[in-house]
Tab-separated table of C-alpha atoms in Angstrom:
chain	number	residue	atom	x	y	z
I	474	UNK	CA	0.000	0.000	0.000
I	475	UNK	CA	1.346	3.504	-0.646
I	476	UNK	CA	2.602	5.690	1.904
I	477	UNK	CA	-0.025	8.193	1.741
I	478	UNK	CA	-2.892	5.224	2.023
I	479	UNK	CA	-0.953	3.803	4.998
I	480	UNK	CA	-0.908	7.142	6.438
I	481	UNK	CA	-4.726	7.779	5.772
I	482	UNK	CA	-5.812	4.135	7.571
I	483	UNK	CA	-4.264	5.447	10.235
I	484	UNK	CA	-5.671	8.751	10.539
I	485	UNK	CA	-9.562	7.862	10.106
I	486	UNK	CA	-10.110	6.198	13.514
I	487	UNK	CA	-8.417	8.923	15.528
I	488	UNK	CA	-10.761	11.545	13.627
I	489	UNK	CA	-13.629	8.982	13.888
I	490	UNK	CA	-12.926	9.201	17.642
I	491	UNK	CA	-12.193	13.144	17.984
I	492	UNK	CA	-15.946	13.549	15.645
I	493	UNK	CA	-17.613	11.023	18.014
I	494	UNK	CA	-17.055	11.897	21.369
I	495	UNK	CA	-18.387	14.714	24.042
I	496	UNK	CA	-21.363	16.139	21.934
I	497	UNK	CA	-24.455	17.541	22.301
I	498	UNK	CA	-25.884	16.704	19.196
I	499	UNK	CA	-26.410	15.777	16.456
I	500	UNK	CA	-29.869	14.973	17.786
I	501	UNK	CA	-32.850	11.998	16.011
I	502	UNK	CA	-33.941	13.125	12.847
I	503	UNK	CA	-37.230	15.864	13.980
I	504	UNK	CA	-39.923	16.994	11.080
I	505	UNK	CA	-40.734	20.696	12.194
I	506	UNK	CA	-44.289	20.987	13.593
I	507	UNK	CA	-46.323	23.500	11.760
I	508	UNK	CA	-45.229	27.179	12.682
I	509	UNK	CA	-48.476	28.179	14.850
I	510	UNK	CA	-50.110	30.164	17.816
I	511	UNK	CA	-48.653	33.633	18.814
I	512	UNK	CA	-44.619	32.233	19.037
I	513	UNK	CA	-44.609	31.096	15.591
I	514	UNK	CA	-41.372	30.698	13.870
I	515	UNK	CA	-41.150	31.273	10.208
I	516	UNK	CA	-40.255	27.224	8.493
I	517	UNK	CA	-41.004	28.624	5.132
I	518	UNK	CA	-37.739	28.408	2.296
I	519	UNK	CA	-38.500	32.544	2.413
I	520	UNK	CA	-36.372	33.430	5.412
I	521	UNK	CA	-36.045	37.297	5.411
I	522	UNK	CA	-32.598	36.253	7.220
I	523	UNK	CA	-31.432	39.019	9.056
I	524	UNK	CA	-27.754	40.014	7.201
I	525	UNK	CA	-24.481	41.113	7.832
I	526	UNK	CA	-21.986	44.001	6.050
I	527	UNK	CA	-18.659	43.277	4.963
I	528	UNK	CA	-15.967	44.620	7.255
I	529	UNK	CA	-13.162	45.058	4.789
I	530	UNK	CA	-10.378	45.246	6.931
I	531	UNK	CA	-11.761	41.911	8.846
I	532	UNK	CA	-12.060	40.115	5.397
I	533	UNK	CA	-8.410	41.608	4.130
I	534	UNK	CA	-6.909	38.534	7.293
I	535	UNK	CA	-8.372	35.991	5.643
I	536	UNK	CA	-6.742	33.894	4.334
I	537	UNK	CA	-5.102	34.326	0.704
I	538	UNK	CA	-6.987	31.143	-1.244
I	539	UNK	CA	-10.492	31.740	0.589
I	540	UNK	CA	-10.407	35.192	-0.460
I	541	UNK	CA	-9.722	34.917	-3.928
I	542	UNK	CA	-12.498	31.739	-4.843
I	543	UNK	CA	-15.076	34.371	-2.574
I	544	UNK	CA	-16.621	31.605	-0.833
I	545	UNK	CA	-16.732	29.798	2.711
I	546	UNK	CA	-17.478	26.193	2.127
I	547	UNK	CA	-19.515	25.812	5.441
I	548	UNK	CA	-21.121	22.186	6.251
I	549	UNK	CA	-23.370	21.107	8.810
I	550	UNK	CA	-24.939	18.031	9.792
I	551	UNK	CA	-28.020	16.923	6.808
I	552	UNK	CA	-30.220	15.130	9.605
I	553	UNK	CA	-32.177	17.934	10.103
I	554	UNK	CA	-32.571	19.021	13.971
I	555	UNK	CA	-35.118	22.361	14.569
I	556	UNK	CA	-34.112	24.856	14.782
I	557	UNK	CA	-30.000	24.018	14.502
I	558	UNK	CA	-30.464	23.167	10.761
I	559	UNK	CA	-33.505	21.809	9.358
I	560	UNK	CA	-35.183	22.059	5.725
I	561	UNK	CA	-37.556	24.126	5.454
I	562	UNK	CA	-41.875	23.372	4.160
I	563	UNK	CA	-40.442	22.816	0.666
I	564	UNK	CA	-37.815	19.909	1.745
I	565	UNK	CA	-35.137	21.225	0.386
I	566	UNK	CA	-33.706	24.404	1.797
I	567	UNK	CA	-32.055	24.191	4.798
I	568	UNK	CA	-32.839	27.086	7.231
I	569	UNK	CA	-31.956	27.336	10.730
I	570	UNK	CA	-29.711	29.288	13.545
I	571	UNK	CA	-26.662	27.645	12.654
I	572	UNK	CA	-27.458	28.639	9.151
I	573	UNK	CA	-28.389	32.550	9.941
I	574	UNK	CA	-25.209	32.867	12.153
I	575	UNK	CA	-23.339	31.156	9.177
I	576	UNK	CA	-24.342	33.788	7.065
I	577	UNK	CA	-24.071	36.597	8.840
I	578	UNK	CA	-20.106	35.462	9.299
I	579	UNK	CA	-20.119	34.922	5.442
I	580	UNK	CA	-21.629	38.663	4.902
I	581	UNK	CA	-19.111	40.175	7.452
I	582	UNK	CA	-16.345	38.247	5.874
I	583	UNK	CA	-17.513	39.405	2.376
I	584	UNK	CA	-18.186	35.938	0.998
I	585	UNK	CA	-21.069	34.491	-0.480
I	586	UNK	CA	-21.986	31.002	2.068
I	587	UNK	CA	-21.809	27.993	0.368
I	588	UNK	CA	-23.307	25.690	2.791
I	589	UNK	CA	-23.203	21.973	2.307
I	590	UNK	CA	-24.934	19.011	4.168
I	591	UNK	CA	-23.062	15.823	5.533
I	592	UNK	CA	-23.641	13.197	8.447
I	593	UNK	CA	-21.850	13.883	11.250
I	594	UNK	CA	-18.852	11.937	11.503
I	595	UNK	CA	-17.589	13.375	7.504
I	596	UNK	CA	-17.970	16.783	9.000
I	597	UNK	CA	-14.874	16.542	10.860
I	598	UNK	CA	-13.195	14.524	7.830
I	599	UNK	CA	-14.393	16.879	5.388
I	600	UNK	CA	-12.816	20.159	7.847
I	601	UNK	CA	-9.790	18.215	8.192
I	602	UNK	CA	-9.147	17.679	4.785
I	603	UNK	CA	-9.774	21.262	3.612
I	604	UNK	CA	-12.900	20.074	1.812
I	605	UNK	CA	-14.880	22.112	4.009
I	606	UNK	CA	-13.452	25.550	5.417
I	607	UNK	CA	-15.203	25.281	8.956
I	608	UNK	CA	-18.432	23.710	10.117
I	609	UNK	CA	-21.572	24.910	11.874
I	610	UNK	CA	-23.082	22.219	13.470
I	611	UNK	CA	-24.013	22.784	17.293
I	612	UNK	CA	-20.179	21.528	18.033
I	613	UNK	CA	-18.953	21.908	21.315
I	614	UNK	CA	-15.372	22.519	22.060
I	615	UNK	CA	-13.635	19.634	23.850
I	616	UNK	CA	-9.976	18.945	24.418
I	617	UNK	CA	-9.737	16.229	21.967
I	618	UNK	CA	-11.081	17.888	19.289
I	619	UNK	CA	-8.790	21.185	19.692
I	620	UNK	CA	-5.879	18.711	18.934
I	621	UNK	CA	-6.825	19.100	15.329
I	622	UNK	CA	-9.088	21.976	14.794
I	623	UNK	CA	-9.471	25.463	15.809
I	624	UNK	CA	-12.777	27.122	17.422
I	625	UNK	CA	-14.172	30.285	17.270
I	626	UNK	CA	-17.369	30.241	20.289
I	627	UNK	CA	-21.099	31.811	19.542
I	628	UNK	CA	-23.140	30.264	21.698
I	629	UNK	CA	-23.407	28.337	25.471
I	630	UNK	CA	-23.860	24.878	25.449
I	631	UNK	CA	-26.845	24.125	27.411
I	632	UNK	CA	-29.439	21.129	27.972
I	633	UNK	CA	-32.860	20.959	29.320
I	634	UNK	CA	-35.219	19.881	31.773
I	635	UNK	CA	-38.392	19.801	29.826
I	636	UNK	CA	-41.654	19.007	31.648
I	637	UNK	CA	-45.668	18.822	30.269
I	638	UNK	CA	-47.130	22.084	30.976
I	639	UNK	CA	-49.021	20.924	33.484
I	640	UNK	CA	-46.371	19.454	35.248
I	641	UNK	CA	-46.332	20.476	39.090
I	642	UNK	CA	-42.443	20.129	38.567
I	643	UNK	CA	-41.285	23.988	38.463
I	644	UNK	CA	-37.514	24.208	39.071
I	645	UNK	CA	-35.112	21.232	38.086
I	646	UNK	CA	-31.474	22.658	38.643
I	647	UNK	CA	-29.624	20.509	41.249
I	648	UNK	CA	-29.146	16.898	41.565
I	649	UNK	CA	-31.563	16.562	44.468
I	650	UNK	CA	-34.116	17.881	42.236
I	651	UNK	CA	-34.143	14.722	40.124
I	652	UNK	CA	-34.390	12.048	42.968
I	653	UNK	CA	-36.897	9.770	43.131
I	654	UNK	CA	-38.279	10.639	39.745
I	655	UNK	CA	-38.417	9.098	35.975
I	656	UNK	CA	-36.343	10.984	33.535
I	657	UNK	CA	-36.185	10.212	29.841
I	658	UNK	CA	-32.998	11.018	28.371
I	659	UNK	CA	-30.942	9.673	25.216
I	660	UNK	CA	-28.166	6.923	25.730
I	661	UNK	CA	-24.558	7.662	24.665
I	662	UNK	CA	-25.045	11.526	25.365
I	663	UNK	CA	-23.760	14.671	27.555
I	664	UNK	CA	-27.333	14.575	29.097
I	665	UNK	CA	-27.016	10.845	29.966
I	666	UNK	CA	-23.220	11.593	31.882
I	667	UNK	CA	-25.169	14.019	33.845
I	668	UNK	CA	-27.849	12.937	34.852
I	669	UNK	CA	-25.839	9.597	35.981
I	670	UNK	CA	-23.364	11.803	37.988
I	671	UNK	CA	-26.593	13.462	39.403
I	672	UNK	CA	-27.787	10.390	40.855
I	673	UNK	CA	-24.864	8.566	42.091
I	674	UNK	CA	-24.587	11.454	44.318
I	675	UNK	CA	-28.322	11.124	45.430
I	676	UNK	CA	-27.689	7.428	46.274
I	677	UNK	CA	-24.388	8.940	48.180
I	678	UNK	CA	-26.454	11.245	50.046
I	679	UNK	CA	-29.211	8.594	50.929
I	680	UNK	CA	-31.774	10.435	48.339
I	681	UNK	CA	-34.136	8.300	46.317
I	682	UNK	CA	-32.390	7.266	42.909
I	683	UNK	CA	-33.688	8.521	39.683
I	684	UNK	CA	-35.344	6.182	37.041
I	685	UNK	CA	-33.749	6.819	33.914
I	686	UNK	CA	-35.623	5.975	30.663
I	687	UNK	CA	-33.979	5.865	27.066
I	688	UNK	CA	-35.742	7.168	23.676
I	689	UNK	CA	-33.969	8.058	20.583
I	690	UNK	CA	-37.691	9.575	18.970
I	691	UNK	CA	-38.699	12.895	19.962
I	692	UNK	CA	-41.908	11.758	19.628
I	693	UNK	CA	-42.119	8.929	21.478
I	694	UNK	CA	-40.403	11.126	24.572
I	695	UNK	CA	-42.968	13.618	24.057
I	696	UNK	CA	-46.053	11.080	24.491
I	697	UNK	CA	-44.337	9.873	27.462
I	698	UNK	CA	-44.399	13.294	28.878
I	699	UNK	CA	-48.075	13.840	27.895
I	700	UNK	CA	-48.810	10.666	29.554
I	701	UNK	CA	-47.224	11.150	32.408
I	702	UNK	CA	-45.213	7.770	32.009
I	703	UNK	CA	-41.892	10.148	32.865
I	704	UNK	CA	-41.884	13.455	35.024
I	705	UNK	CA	-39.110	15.022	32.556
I	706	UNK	CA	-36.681	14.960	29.373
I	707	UNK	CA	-33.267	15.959	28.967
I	708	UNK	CA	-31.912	17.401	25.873
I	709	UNK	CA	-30.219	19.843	24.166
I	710	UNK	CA	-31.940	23.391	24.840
I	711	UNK	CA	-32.243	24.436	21.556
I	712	UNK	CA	-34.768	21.625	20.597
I	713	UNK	CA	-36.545	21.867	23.662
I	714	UNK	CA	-36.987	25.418	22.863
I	715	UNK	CA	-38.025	25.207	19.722
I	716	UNK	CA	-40.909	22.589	20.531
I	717	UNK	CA	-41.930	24.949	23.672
I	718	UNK	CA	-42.666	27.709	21.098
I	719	UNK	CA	-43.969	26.136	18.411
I	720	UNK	CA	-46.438	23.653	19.911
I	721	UNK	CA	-46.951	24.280	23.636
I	722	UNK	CA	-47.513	21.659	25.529
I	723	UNK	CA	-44.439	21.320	27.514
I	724	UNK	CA	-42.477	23.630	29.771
I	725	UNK	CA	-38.432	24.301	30.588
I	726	UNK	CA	-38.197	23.830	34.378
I	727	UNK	CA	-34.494	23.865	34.135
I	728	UNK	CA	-31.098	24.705	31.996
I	729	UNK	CA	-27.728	22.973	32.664
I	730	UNK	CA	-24.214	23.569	30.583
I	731	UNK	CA	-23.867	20.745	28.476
I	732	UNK	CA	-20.620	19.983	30.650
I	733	UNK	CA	-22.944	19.525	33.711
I	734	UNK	CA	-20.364	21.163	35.941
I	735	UNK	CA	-17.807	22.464	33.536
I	736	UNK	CA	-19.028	25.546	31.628
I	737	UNK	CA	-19.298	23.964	27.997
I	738	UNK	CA	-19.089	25.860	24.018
I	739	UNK	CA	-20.440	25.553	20.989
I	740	UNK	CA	-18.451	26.903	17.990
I	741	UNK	CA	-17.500	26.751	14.412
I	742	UNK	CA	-14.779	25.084	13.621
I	743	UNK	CA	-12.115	24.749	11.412
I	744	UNK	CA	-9.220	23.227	10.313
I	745	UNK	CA	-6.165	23.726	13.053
I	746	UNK	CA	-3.631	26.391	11.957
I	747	UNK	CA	-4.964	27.204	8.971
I	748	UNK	CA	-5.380	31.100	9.231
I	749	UNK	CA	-9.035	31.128	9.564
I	750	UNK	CA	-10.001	31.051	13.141
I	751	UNK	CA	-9.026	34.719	13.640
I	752	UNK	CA	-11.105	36.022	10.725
I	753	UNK	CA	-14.348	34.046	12.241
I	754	UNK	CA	-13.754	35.556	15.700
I	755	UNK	CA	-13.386	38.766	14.437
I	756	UNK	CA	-16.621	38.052	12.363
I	757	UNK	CA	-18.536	36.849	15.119
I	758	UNK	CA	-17.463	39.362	17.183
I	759	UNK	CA	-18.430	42.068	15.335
I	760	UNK	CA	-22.149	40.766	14.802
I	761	UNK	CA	-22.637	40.261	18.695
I	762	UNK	CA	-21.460	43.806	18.914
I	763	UNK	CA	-23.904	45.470	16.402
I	764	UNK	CA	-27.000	43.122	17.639
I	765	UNK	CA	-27.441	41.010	14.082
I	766	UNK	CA	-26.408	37.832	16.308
I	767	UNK	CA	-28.633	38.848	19.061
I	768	UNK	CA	-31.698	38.889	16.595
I	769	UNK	CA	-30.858	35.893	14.607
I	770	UNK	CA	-30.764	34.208	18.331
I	771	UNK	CA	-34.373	35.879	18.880
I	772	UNK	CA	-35.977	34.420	15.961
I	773	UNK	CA	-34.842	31.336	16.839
I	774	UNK	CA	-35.966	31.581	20.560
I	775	UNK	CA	-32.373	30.988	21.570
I	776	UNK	CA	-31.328	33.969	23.939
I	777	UNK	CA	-30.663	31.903	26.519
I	778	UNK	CA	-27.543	30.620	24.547
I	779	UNK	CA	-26.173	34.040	24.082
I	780	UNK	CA	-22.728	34.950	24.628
I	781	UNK	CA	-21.441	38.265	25.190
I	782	UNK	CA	-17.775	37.481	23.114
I	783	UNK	CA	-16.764	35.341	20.797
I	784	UNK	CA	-13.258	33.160	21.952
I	785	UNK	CA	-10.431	31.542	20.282
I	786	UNK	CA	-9.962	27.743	21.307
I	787	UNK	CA	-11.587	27.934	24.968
I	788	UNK	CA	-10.705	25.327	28.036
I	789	UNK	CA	-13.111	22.862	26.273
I	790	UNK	CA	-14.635	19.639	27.821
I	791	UNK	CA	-12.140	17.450	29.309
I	792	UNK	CA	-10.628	14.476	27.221
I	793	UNK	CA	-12.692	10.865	28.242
């Protein structure tokens, strides 16, 4: 086998394993519910997205071979997850936060998006390779994973606690708060570590354990909750926001970092050393500053993700 084979065999499992681990997402495949009722959110291909101005000298750092093709080759995960980056009522154009902050980077950096849908694990491959110039993908920063890219932040990782409305559950932010109870949760997740480490100390303290319950269809969770055959879900915030506004029948009762107790990222990323990190910061940066980030966050019922700067490679989530 050639050299540059061998040296390719060997590379794929370690990326595999950097793509794979620590993540809040990508989440089960969700069709949008209709956009209805006084929080509506707009699922139509005709976004009116909210856009950004070139900054010339922000776009002047990039670097020299994505400023002269004019485009930034941006991919995200093609499962479709509301309201991270889902097609819209016509099936075919994908619409989202991750795809309005996307743009708004693309506008600042005076390039024209070229976004591109791929399953999760050929993100990172795709980055790494140069195929892609970053990703936008609800990625969170972890140790591992800043061995071989670079990360520019834009919003806090976060998970819910997400109750039937007429749950008398009202405040879910400690472990003590989840003793005793059934909690539905997905296996092989952030929101499964935690809630484990939540109730091993319960049992330590003599508290009630949890019963945990695993569902990989949002739907199947959410009749559970309307049942009353579990007293909460855990997931990642954005979808639990985005099926409190649009449908209504469920509450947030509580909002951890997707760490648990480590303060947790998400970010787009890019290829390690390759010049553009810097550009994207500035980018981001300068939309959080002139309130185009803080209104693509709003339409997307996301505030509570804000962050008030964007940073270069941040302690991420420790290595497993």
């Amino acid at each position: 086998m050639p050299t540059r084979s061998l040296r390719l065999v060997a590379v794929l499992p370690v990326l595999l394993a950097v793509a794979l681990t620590a993540c809040a997402g990508p989440d089960p495949d969700q069709k949008p519910p209709p956009a209805t009722g006084q929080n509506a959110i707009n699922t139509s291909p005709d976004q009116h997205r909210i856009r950004g101005q070139k900054v010339e000298a922000i776009a002047a750092s990039l670097p020299a071979a994505i400023r002269s093709k004019g485009t930034l080759v941006v991919g995200a995960d093609g499962k479709g997850s509301p309201p991270l980056n889902f097609p819209a009522d016509d099936d075919r154009t994908m619409i989202g936060v991750e795809t309005d902050v996307a743009q708004l980077v693309a506008d600042t950096l005076g390039l024209t998006l070229d976004l591109r849908q791929t399953s999760w694990a050929n993100l990172f491959l795709a980055v790494d390779s140069g195929q892609y110039d970053a990703g936008f993908s609800n990625i969170t920063v972890t140790e591992e994973r800043k061995d071989s890219y670079d990360f520019a932040t834009y919003r806090v990782d976060t998970v819910a606690f997400e109750a039937a409305k007429d749950s008398p559950i009202q405040q879910v932010t400690k472990p003590s708060d989840i003793a005793g109870r059934t909690v539905a949760v997905s296996a092989g997740t952030n929101q499964e570590q935690i809630l484990l480490r939540w109730d091993a100390q319960n049992k330590a303290a003599g508290l009630a354990p949890a019963k945990l319950q695993y569902y990989t269809n949002p739907g199947d969770y959410y009749l559970a909750l309307q049942s009353g055959r579990i007293d909460l879900y855990l997931g990642p915030n954005p979808n639990a926001s985005y099926h409190v506004a649009v449908k209504g029948d469920t509450k947030i009762v509580g909002r951890v970092s997707g760490g648990g107790e480590i303060t947790a990222d998400i970010a787009a990323m890019t290829k390690k050393n390759n010049g553009l990190v810097g550009p994207l910061n500035e980018a981001l940066n300068t939309v959080i500053k002139n309130g185009s980030y803080s209104q693509v966050l709003q339409r997307w019922n996301l505030t509570s993700e804000a962050i008030p700067v964007s940073q270069i490679n941040p302690q991420g989530l420790p290595r497993t």
